């Protein structure tokens, strides 16, 4: 394929909006999507004042150091398959961060990006549906790039890390952003051209969760067992001590051993 055709075909990041400060790039992008923004629009902010994490948590988003980015996708997809978009983003970002930083980044189910059991990045997917279909999805990506240990609040200092802390070097954010957008373009394409199997297999290769003794908390309920696999929709299959296999949609996972 020649270059002109290639760039005309590319979607991710063709429309890129860069902001100094925003409440949340996800909220901003959901609003843009409602107004008809194009498939593949990317919003990046230098800082967020109300960054959102999974399960209603806050994502600490100081200026000048990290990546806060949201990608708008308009897939033709059933809502029940929506987790595949998060799986796709986790695979893409994990591979990009490995390539760009050299760190052994791994995925903790469902979509935490980890280095040596500490969280280096997270993904929050928000969707709007029409009937049984996804109308649009916003994939929010937060990567701790150049944060120093003291930039993290005391309660997460032991469980969070950054590329700078791990490599002892500053990393340019634009290079990492470009690598992640390239990988998203690649794996989003693979998902729709070749189906879910190659994507799920790549996730299995990059995860540190499968085969481990884990504890999963869903709401007020905690279950412990062995993380056996993920199914075709990206749900965790947890084998309980009784032998029963529990299918888990979303939750907080802790690796025990
Ligand atoms: C998690 O809790 O692991 C998910 C964190 C996702 C944070 C990113 S930063 C960019 C985007 N905008 C938000 O408000 N949240 C996501």
PDB file of C-alpha atoms and ligand atoms in Angstrom:
ATOM      1  CA  UNK A   1       0.000   0.000   0.000  1.00  0.00           C
ATOM      2  CA  UNK A   2       1.433   3.446  -0.860  1.00  0.00           C
ATOM      3  CA  UNK A   3       1.797   6.162   1.781  1.00  0.00           C
ATOM      4  CA  UNK A   4      -1.129   8.310   0.582  1.00  0.00           C
ATOM      5  CA  UNK A   5      -3.612   5.458   0.801  1.00  0.00           C
ATOM      6  CA  UNK A   6      -2.178   4.448   4.171  1.00  0.00           C
ATOM      7  CA  UNK A   7      -2.625   7.867   5.782  1.00  0.00           C
ATOM      8  CA  UNK A   8      -6.059   8.318   4.204  1.00  0.00           C
ATOM      9  CA  UNK A   9      -7.114   5.015   5.770  1.00  0.00           C
ATOM     10  CA  UNK A  10      -5.732   5.767   9.214  1.00  0.00           C
ATOM     11  CA  UNK A  11      -8.343   6.728  11.790  1.00  0.00           C
ATOM     12  CA  UNK A  12      -6.772   6.854  15.265  1.00  0.00           C
ATOM     13  CA  UNK A  13      -5.506  10.352  16.005  1.00  0.00           C
ATOM     14  CA  UNK A  14      -6.311  11.841  12.592  1.00  0.00           C
ATOM     15  CA  UNK A  15      -8.305  14.390  14.616  1.00  0.00           C
ATOM     16  CA  UNK A  16      -6.251  15.249  17.672  1.00  0.00           C
ATOM     17  CA  UNK A  17      -7.267  17.788  20.318  1.00  0.00           C
ATOM     18  CA  UNK A  18      -4.631  18.882  22.799  1.00  0.00           C
ATOM     19  CA  UNK A  19      -5.722  20.741  25.943  1.00  0.00           C
ATOM     20  CA  UNK A  20      -3.814  22.384  28.801  1.00  0.00           C
ATOM     21  CA  UNK A  21      -6.330  21.433  31.519  1.00  0.00           C
ATOM     22  CA  UNK A  22      -9.677  19.678  31.465  1.00  0.00           C
ATOM     23  CA  UNK A  23     -11.875  18.089  34.132  1.00  0.00           C
ATOM     24  CA  UNK A  24     -11.562  14.665  32.485  1.00  0.00           C
ATOM     25  CA  UNK A  25     -10.526  13.817  28.910  1.00  0.00           C
ATOM     26  CA  UNK A  26     -13.136  10.997  29.007  1.00  0.00           C
ATOM     27  CA  UNK A  27     -16.010  13.321  29.957  1.00  0.00           C
ATOM     28  CA  UNK A  28     -14.852  15.879  27.353  1.00  0.00           C
ATOM     29  CA  UNK A  29     -14.643  13.198  24.632  1.00  0.00           C
ATOM     30  CA  UNK A  30     -18.073  11.731  25.537  1.00  0.00           C
ATOM     31  CA  UNK A  31     -19.515  15.232  25.047  1.00  0.00           C
ATOM     32  CA  UNK A  32     -17.699  15.644  21.707  1.00  0.00           C
ATOM     33  CA  UNK A  33     -18.977  12.234  20.597  1.00  0.00           C
ATOM     34  CA  UNK A  34     -22.550  13.281  21.398  1.00  0.00           C
ATOM     35  CA  UNK A  35     -22.027  16.275  19.113  1.00  0.00           C
ATOM     36  CA  UNK A  36     -20.884  13.983  16.269  1.00  0.00           C
ATOM     37  CA  UNK A  37     -17.040  13.965  16.552  1.00  0.00           C
ATOM     38  CA  UNK A  38     -15.313  11.615  14.105  1.00  0.00           C
ATOM     39  CA  UNK A  39     -14.375   7.998  14.777  1.00  0.00           C
ATOM     40  CA  UNK A  40     -10.751   7.924  15.969  1.00  0.00           C
ATOM     41  CA  UNK A  41     -10.744  11.416  17.531  1.00  0.00           C
ATOM     42  CA  UNK A  42      -8.091  11.664  20.251  1.00  0.00           C
ATOM     43  CA  UNK A  43      -8.148  14.110  23.171  1.00  0.00           C
ATOM     44  CA  UNK A  44      -4.999  14.679  25.224  1.00  0.00           C
ATOM     45  CA  UNK A  45      -4.640  16.939  28.265  1.00  0.00           C
ATOM     46  CA  UNK A  46      -1.589  18.094  30.165  1.00  0.00           C
ATOM     47  CA  UNK A  47      -3.588  17.960  33.417  1.00  0.00           C
ATOM     48  CA  UNK A  48      -7.005  16.855  34.659  1.00  0.00           C
ATOM     49  CA  UNK A  49      -8.841  18.395  37.583  1.00  0.00           C
ATOM     50  CA  UNK A  50     -11.364  15.524  37.970  1.00  0.00           C
ATOM     51  CA  UNK A  51      -9.614  12.543  36.397  1.00  0.00           C
ATOM     52  CA  UNK A  52     -11.742   9.403  36.655  1.00  0.00           C
ATOM     53  CA  UNK A  53     -10.485   5.923  37.537  1.00  0.00           C
ATOM     54  CA  UNK A  54     -12.282   2.573  37.436  1.00  0.00           C
ATOM     55  CA  UNK A  55     -15.027   1.762  39.940  1.00  0.00           C
ATOM     56  CA  UNK A  56     -15.743   5.427  40.703  1.00  0.00           C
ATOM     57  CA  UNK A  57     -12.227   6.218  41.890  1.00  0.00           C
ATOM     58  CA  UNK A  58     -10.231   9.406  41.270  1.00  0.00           C
ATOM     59  CA  UNK A  59      -7.258   9.377  38.872  1.00  0.00           C
ATOM     60  CA  UNK A  60      -4.644  11.787  40.217  1.00  0.00           C
ATOM     61  CA  UNK A  61      -3.602  13.880  37.204  1.00  0.00           C
ATOM     62  CA  UNK A  62      -0.879  16.476  37.958  1.00  0.00           C
ATOM     63  CA  UNK A  63       0.316  18.755  35.109  1.00  0.00           C
ATOM     64  CA  UNK A  64       3.440  18.325  32.993  1.00  0.00           C
ATOM     65  CA  UNK A  65       4.408  14.757  33.804  1.00  0.00           C
ATOM     66  CA  UNK A  66       1.983  12.045  32.710  1.00  0.00           C
ATOM     67  CA  UNK A  67      -0.313  11.024  29.850  1.00  0.00           C
ATOM     68  CA  UNK A  68      -4.083  11.576  30.051  1.00  0.00           C
ATOM     69  CA  UNK A  69      -5.644  10.596  26.753  1.00  0.00           C
ATOM     70  CA  UNK A  70      -9.044   9.485  25.433  1.00  0.00           C
ATOM     71  CA  UNK A  71      -9.780   7.809  22.113  1.00  0.00           C
ATOM     72  CA  UNK A  72     -13.254   7.922  20.561  1.00  0.00           C
ATOM     73  CA  UNK A  73     -14.286   4.791  18.663  1.00  0.00           C
ATOM     74  CA  UNK A  74     -17.477   4.116  16.758  1.00  0.00           C
ATOM     75  CA  UNK A  75     -17.381   0.341  16.251  1.00  0.00           C
ATOM     76  CA  UNK A  76     -20.180  -1.768  14.820  1.00  0.00           C
ATOM     77  CA  UNK A  77     -20.412  -4.005  17.858  1.00  0.00           C
ATOM     78  CA  UNK A  78     -22.829  -5.507  20.350  1.00  0.00           C
ATOM     79  CA  UNK A  79     -22.763  -4.003  23.835  1.00  0.00           C
ATOM     80  CA  UNK A  80     -22.066  -7.452  25.334  1.00  0.00           C
ATOM     81  CA  UNK A  81     -18.717  -7.499  23.446  1.00  0.00           C
ATOM     82  CA  UNK A  82     -17.693  -4.063  24.739  1.00  0.00           C
ATOM     83  CA  UNK A  83     -15.019  -5.507  27.061  1.00  0.00           C
ATOM     84  CA  UNK A  84     -13.084  -6.488  23.931  1.00  0.00           C
ATOM     85  CA  UNK A  85     -12.382  -2.793  23.354  1.00  0.00           C
ATOM     86  CA  UNK A  86     -10.781  -2.535  26.789  1.00  0.00           C
ATOM     87  CA  UNK A  87      -8.827  -5.735  26.129  1.00  0.00           C
ATOM     88  CA  UNK A  88      -7.712  -4.242  22.797  1.00  0.00           C
ATOM     89  CA  UNK A  89      -6.546  -1.023  24.498  1.00  0.00           C
ATOM     90  CA  UNK A  90      -4.689  -2.939  27.222  1.00  0.00           C
ATOM     91  CA  UNK A  91      -2.857  -5.065  24.629  1.00  0.00           C
ATOM     92  CA  UNK A  92      -2.007  -2.006  22.516  1.00  0.00           C
ATOM     93  CA  UNK A  93      -0.722   0.108  25.431  1.00  0.00           C
ATOM     94  CA  UNK A  94       1.188  -2.759  27.020  1.00  0.00           C
ATOM     95  CA  UNK A  95       3.043  -3.476  23.766  1.00  0.00           C
ATOM     96  CA  UNK A  96       3.685   0.235  23.128  1.00  0.00           C
ATOM     97  CA  UNK A  97       5.084   0.829  26.617  1.00  0.00           C
ATOM     98  CA  UNK A  98       7.287  -2.268  26.389  1.00  0.00           C
ATOM     99  CA  UNK A  99       8.689  -1.075  23.057  1.00  0.00           C
ATOM    100  CA  UNK A 100       9.155   2.557  24.010  1.00  0.00           C
ATOM    101  CA  UNK A 101      10.500   2.096  27.561  1.00  0.00           C
ATOM    102  CA  UNK A 102      12.040  -1.381  27.507  1.00  0.00           C
ATOM    103  CA  UNK A 103      10.220  -2.170  30.770  1.00  0.00           C
ATOM    104  CA  UNK A 104       8.604  -5.598  31.331  1.00  0.00           C
ATOM    105  CA  UNK A 105       5.064  -4.163  31.400  1.00  0.00           C
ATOM    106  CA  UNK A 106       2.343  -6.767  32.017  1.00  0.00           C
ATOM    107  CA  UNK A 107      -1.460  -6.656  32.071  1.00  0.00           C
ATOM    108  CA  UNK A 108      -3.315  -7.404  35.304  1.00  0.00           C
ATOM    109  CA  UNK A 109      -6.917  -8.414  34.571  1.00  0.00           C
ATOM    110  CA  UNK A 110      -8.799  -6.718  33.204  1.00  0.00           C
ATOM    111  CA  UNK A 111      -6.720  -3.764  32.063  1.00  0.00           C
ATOM    112  CA  UNK A 112      -4.186  -2.524  34.609  1.00  0.00           C
ATOM    113  CA  UNK A 113      -0.689  -1.949  33.254  1.00  0.00           C
ATOM    114  CA  UNK A 114       1.825  -3.217  35.772  1.00  0.00           C
ATOM    115  CA  UNK A 115       5.584  -3.255  36.311  1.00  0.00           C
ATOM    116  CA  UNK A 116       6.876  -5.484  39.086  1.00  0.00           C
ATOM    117  CA  UNK A 117       3.429  -5.671  40.717  1.00  0.00           C
ATOM    118  CA  UNK A 118       3.035  -1.867  40.745  1.00  0.00           C
ATOM    119  CA  UNK A 119       0.537   0.003  38.614  1.00  0.00           C
ATOM    120  CA  UNK A 120       2.053   2.166  35.860  1.00  0.00           C
ATOM    121  CA  UNK A 121      -1.142   2.840  33.909  1.00  0.00           C
ATOM    122  CA  UNK A 122      -4.871   2.256  33.746  1.00  0.00           C
ATOM    123  CA  UNK A 123      -7.686   2.208  31.231  1.00  0.00           C
ATOM    124  CA  UNK A 124     -11.273   3.356  31.698  1.00  0.00           C
ATOM    125  CA  UNK A 125     -13.715   2.581  28.899  1.00  0.00           C
ATOM    126  CA  UNK A 126     -17.056   4.354  28.812  1.00  0.00           C
ATOM    127  CA  UNK A 127     -19.744   3.506  26.271  1.00  0.00           C
ATOM    128  CA  UNK A 128     -23.033   4.860  25.025  1.00  0.00           C
ATOM    129  CA  UNK A 129     -25.419   2.325  23.567  1.00  0.00           C
ATOM    130  CA  UNK A 130     -28.395   2.248  21.214  1.00  0.00           C
ATOM    131  CA  UNK A 131     -30.495  -0.829  21.892  1.00  0.00           C
ATOM    132  CA  UNK A 132     -28.140  -3.823  21.994  1.00  0.00           C
ATOM    133  CA  UNK A 133     -25.370  -2.038  20.075  1.00  0.00           C
ATOM    134  CA  UNK A 134     -22.546   0.269  21.028  1.00  0.00           C
ATOM    135  CA  UNK A 135     -23.205   3.748  19.650  1.00  0.00           C
ATOM    136  CA  UNK A 136     -19.732   4.938  20.626  1.00  0.00           C
ATOM    137  CA  UNK A 137     -16.981   4.089  23.090  1.00  0.00           C
ATOM    138  CA  UNK A 138     -14.432   6.342  24.749  1.00  0.00           C
ATOM    139  CA  UNK A 139     -11.248   4.646  25.852  1.00  0.00           C
ATOM    140  CA  UNK A 140      -9.450   6.650  28.524  1.00  0.00           C
ATOM    141  CA  UNK A 141      -5.787   5.923  29.071  1.00  0.00           C
ATOM    142  CA  UNK A 142      -3.714   7.204  31.983  1.00  0.00           C
ATOM    143  CA  UNK A 143       0.019   6.458  32.026  1.00  0.00           C
ATOM    144  CA  UNK A 144       2.392   7.450  34.820  1.00  0.00           C
ATOM    145  CA  UNK A 145       5.343   8.646  32.759  1.00  0.00           C
ATOM    146  CA  UNK A 146       7.543  11.141  34.604  1.00  0.00           C
ATOM    147  CA  UNK A 147       5.968  11.225  38.081  1.00  0.00           C
ATOM    148  CA  UNK A 148       8.415  11.059  40.972  1.00  0.00           C
ATOM    149  CA  UNK A 149       7.564   8.909  43.985  1.00  0.00           C
ATOM    150  CA  UNK A 150       6.608  11.989  46.040  1.00  0.00           C
ATOM    151  CA  UNK A 151       4.109  13.062  43.340  1.00  0.00           C
ATOM    152  CA  UNK A 152       1.879  10.101  44.314  1.00  0.00           C
ATOM    153  CA  UNK A 153      -0.436  10.479  47.333  1.00  0.00           C
ATOM    154  CA  UNK A 154       0.958   8.529  50.324  1.00  0.00           C
ATOM    155  CA  UNK A 155      -1.798   5.875  50.131  1.00  0.00           C
ATOM    156  CA  UNK A 156      -0.743   4.714  46.649  1.00  0.00           C
ATOM    157  CA  UNK A 157       3.046   5.195  46.922  1.00  0.00           C
ATOM    158  CA  UNK A 158       3.590   1.478  47.580  1.00  0.00           C
ATOM    159  CA  UNK A 159       1.285   0.275  44.802  1.00  0.00           C
ATOM    160  CA  UNK A 160       1.920   2.776  41.972  1.00  0.00           C
ATOM    161  CA  UNK A 161       4.993   3.530  39.907  1.00  0.00           C
ATOM    162  CA  UNK A 162       6.046   5.483  36.804  1.00  0.00           C
ATOM    163  CA  UNK A 163       8.285   4.895  33.814  1.00  0.00           C
ATOM    164  CA  UNK A 164      10.727   7.447  35.261  1.00  0.00           C
ATOM    165  CA  UNK A 165      10.878   5.717  38.649  1.00  0.00           C
ATOM    166  CA  UNK A 166      11.491   2.328  37.010  1.00  0.00           C
ATOM    167  CA  UNK A 167      14.056   3.453  34.383  1.00  0.00           C
ATOM    168  CA  UNK A 168      15.612   6.356  36.310  1.00  0.00           C
ATOM    169  CA  UNK A 169      15.211   8.526  33.206  1.00  0.00           C
ATOM    170  CA  UNK A 170      12.727  11.081  31.872  1.00  0.00           C
ATOM    171  CA  UNK A 171      10.692   9.902  28.877  1.00  0.00           C
ATOM    172  CA  UNK A 172       9.194  12.214  26.219  1.00  0.00           C
ATOM    173  CA  UNK A 173       5.402  11.889  26.291  1.00  0.00           C
ATOM    174  CA  UNK A 174       4.859  12.487  22.529  1.00  0.00           C
ATOM    175  CA  UNK A 175       6.896   9.389  21.603  1.00  0.00           C
ATOM    176  CA  UNK A 176       4.875   7.201  23.966  1.00  0.00           C
ATOM    177  CA  UNK A 177       1.587   8.667  22.722  1.00  0.00           C
ATOM    178  CA  UNK A 178       2.560   8.002  19.086  1.00  0.00           C
ATOM    179  CA  UNK A 179       3.512   4.379  19.915  1.00  0.00           C
ATOM    180  CA  UNK A 180       0.195   3.781  21.742  1.00  0.00           C
ATOM    181  CA  UNK A 181      -1.884   5.273  18.912  1.00  0.00           C
ATOM    182  CA  UNK A 182      -0.031   3.133  16.338  1.00  0.00           C
ATOM    183  CA  UNK A 183      -0.706  -0.013  18.371  1.00  0.00           C
ATOM    184  CA  UNK A 184      -4.384   0.904  18.886  1.00  0.00           C
ATOM    185  CA  UNK A 185      -4.759   1.387  15.133  1.00  0.00           C
ATOM    186  CA  UNK A 186      -3.115  -2.027  14.592  1.00  0.00           C
ATOM    187  CA  UNK A 187      -5.094  -4.056  17.178  1.00  0.00           C
ATOM    188  CA  UNK A 188      -8.436  -2.376  16.469  1.00  0.00           C
ATOM    189  CA  UNK A 189      -7.876  -3.364  12.836  1.00  0.00           C
ATOM    190  CA  UNK A 190      -6.938  -6.935  13.804  1.00  0.00           C
ATOM    191  CA  UNK A 191     -10.079  -7.268  15.958  1.00  0.00           C
ATOM    192  CA  UNK A 192     -12.373  -6.367  13.076  1.00  0.00           C
ATOM    193  CA  UNK A 193     -10.438  -8.012  10.238  1.00  0.00           C
ATOM    194  CA  UNK A 194      -9.408 -11.299  11.916  1.00  0.00           C
ATOM    195  CA  UNK A 195     -11.847 -11.648  14.807  1.00  0.00           C
ATOM    196  CA  UNK A 196     -11.299 -11.793  18.546  1.00  0.00           C
ATOM    197  CA  UNK A 197      -8.986 -14.846  18.797  1.00  0.00           C
ATOM    198  CA  UNK A 198      -5.655 -13.169  17.873  1.00  0.00           C
ATOM    199  CA  UNK A 199      -6.425 -10.329  20.288  1.00  0.00           C
ATOM    200  CA  UNK A 200      -7.358 -12.632  23.189  1.00  0.00           C
ATOM    201  CA  UNK A 201      -4.261 -14.757  22.534  1.00  0.00           C
ATOM    202  CA  UNK A 202      -2.045 -11.654  22.623  1.00  0.00           C
ATOM    203  CA  UNK A 203      -3.693 -10.592  25.913  1.00  0.00           C
ATOM    204  CA  UNK A 204      -2.938 -14.080  27.312  1.00  0.00           C
ATOM    205  CA  UNK A 205       0.734 -13.619  26.306  1.00  0.00           C
ATOM    206  CA  UNK A 206       1.002 -10.216  27.993  1.00  0.00           C
ATOM    207  CA  UNK A 207      -0.861 -10.894  31.235  1.00  0.00           C
ATOM    208  CA  UNK A 208       0.633 -11.624  34.639  1.00  0.00           C
ATOM    209  CA  UNK A 209      -2.736 -12.837  35.989  1.00  0.00           C
ATOM    210  CA  UNK A 210      -3.434 -16.257  34.479  1.00  0.00           C
ATOM    211  CA  UNK A 211      -2.401 -19.317  36.457  1.00  0.00           C
ATOM    212  CA  UNK A 212      -2.005 -17.257  39.656  1.00  0.00           C
ATOM    213  CA  UNK A 213      -3.810 -17.499  42.993  1.00  0.00           C
ATOM    214  CA  UNK A 214      -5.900 -14.365  43.132  1.00  0.00           C
ATOM    215  CA  UNK A 215      -8.559 -12.578  45.152  1.00  0.00           C
ATOM    216  CA  UNK A 216     -11.285 -10.707  43.264  1.00  0.00           C
ATOM    217  CA  UNK A 217     -13.577  -8.165  44.898  1.00  0.00           C
ATOM    218  CA  UNK A 218     -16.841  -7.323  43.197  1.00  0.00           C
ATOM    219  CA  UNK A 219     -18.817  -4.788  45.214  1.00  0.00           C
ATOM    220  CA  UNK A 220     -18.869  -6.166  48.782  1.00  0.00           C
ATOM    221  CA  UNK A 221     -18.121  -9.765  47.790  1.00  0.00           C
ATOM    222  CA  UNK A 222     -14.604 -11.204  47.612  1.00  0.00           C
ATOM    223  CA  UNK A 223     -13.778 -14.559  46.012  1.00  0.00           C
ATOM    224  CA  UNK A 224     -10.424 -16.327  45.988  1.00  0.00           C
ATOM    225  CA  UNK A 225      -9.238 -18.953  43.518  1.00  0.00           C
ATOM    226  CA  UNK A 226      -7.009 -19.583  40.526  1.00  0.00           C
ATOM    227  CA  UNK A 227      -7.306 -17.232  37.538  1.00  0.00           C
ATOM    228  CA  UNK A 228      -7.731 -19.913  34.879  1.00  0.00           C
ATOM    229  CA  UNK A 229      -8.416 -17.971  31.678  1.00  0.00           C
ATOM    230  CA  UNK A 230     -10.533 -15.301  30.041  1.00  0.00           C
ATOM    231  CA  UNK A 231     -13.491 -16.264  27.873  1.00  0.00           C
ATOM    232  CA  UNK A 232     -14.479 -15.020  24.408  1.00  0.00           C
ATOM    233  CA  UNK A 233     -15.975 -11.846  25.862  1.00  0.00           C
ATOM    234  CA  UNK A 234     -12.927 -11.059  28.018  1.00  0.00           C
ATOM    235  CA  UNK A 235     -14.541 -12.178  31.310  1.00  0.00           C
ATOM    236  CA  UNK A 236     -12.299 -13.736  33.955  1.00  0.00           C
ATOM    237  CA  UNK A 237     -12.765 -17.452  34.654  1.00  0.00           C
ATOM    238  CA  UNK A 238     -11.925 -17.949  38.311  1.00  0.00           C
ATOM    239  CA  UNK A 239     -11.595 -21.537  39.545  1.00  0.00           C
ATOM    240  CA  UNK A 240     -12.819 -21.703  43.131  1.00  0.00           C
ATOM    241  CA  UNK A 241     -11.451 -24.202  45.715  1.00  0.00           C
ATOM    242  CA  UNK A 242     -14.714 -26.177  45.247  1.00  0.00           C
ATOM    243  CA  UNK A 243     -13.830 -26.735  41.576  1.00  0.00           C
ATOM    244  CA  UNK A 244     -16.641 -24.486  40.363  1.00  0.00           C
ATOM    245  CA  UNK A 245     -15.635 -21.908  37.744  1.00  0.00           C
ATOM    246  CA  UNK A 246     -16.932 -18.412  38.343  1.00  0.00           C
ATOM    247  CA  UNK A 247     -17.274 -15.941  35.446  1.00  0.00           C
ATOM    248  CA  UNK A 248     -16.429 -12.401  36.513  1.00  0.00           C
ATOM    249  CA  UNK A 249     -17.365  -9.303  34.507  1.00  0.00           C
ATOM    250  CA  UNK A 250     -15.564  -6.559  36.443  1.00  0.00           C
ATOM    251  CA  UNK A 251     -13.856  -6.182  39.771  1.00  0.00           C
ATOM    252  CA  UNK A 252     -10.680  -5.496  41.679  1.00  0.00           C
ATOM    253  CA  UNK A 253      -8.079  -8.231  41.396  1.00  0.00           C
ATOM    254  CA  UNK A 254      -5.211  -8.861  43.779  1.00  0.00           C
ATOM    255  CA  UNK A 255      -2.518 -11.435  43.014  1.00  0.00           C
ATOM    256  CA  UNK A 256      -1.824 -13.548  46.092  1.00  0.00           C
ATOM    257  CA  UNK A 257       0.926 -15.817  44.751  1.00  0.00           C
TER     258      UNK A 257
HETATM  259  C1  LIG B   1      -8.026   2.940  36.308  1.00  0.00           C
HETATM  260  O1  LIG B   1      -8.621   3.213  37.360  1.00  0.00           O
HETATM  261  O2  LIG B   1      -7.165   2.055  36.284  1.00  0.00           O
HETATM  262  C2  LIG B   1      -8.350   3.667  35.040  1.00  0.00           C
HETATM  263  C3  LIG B   1      -7.689   5.020  34.968  1.00  0.00           C
HETATM  264  C4  LIG B   1      -7.989   5.785  33.697  1.00  0.00           C
HETATM  265  C5  LIG B   1      -7.440   7.183  33.736  1.00  0.00           C
HETATM  266  C6  LIG B   1      -7.582   7.888  32.434  1.00  0.00           C
HETATM  267  S1  LIG B   1      -6.668   9.403  32.340  1.00  0.00           S
HETATM  268  C7  LIG B   1      -7.428   9.794  30.842  1.00  0.00           C
HETATM  269  C8  LIG B   1      -8.875   9.388  30.952  1.00  0.00           C
HETATM  270  N1  LIG B   1      -9.675  10.442  31.536  1.00  0.00           N
HETATM  271  C9  LIG B   1     -10.150  10.121  32.734  1.00  0.00           C
HETATM  272  O3  LIG B   1     -10.845  10.849  33.469  1.00  0.00           O
HETATM  273  N2  LIG B   1      -9.762   8.874  33.065  1.00  0.00           N
HETATM  274  C10 LIG B   1      -8.987   8.260  31.998  1.00  0.00           C
END
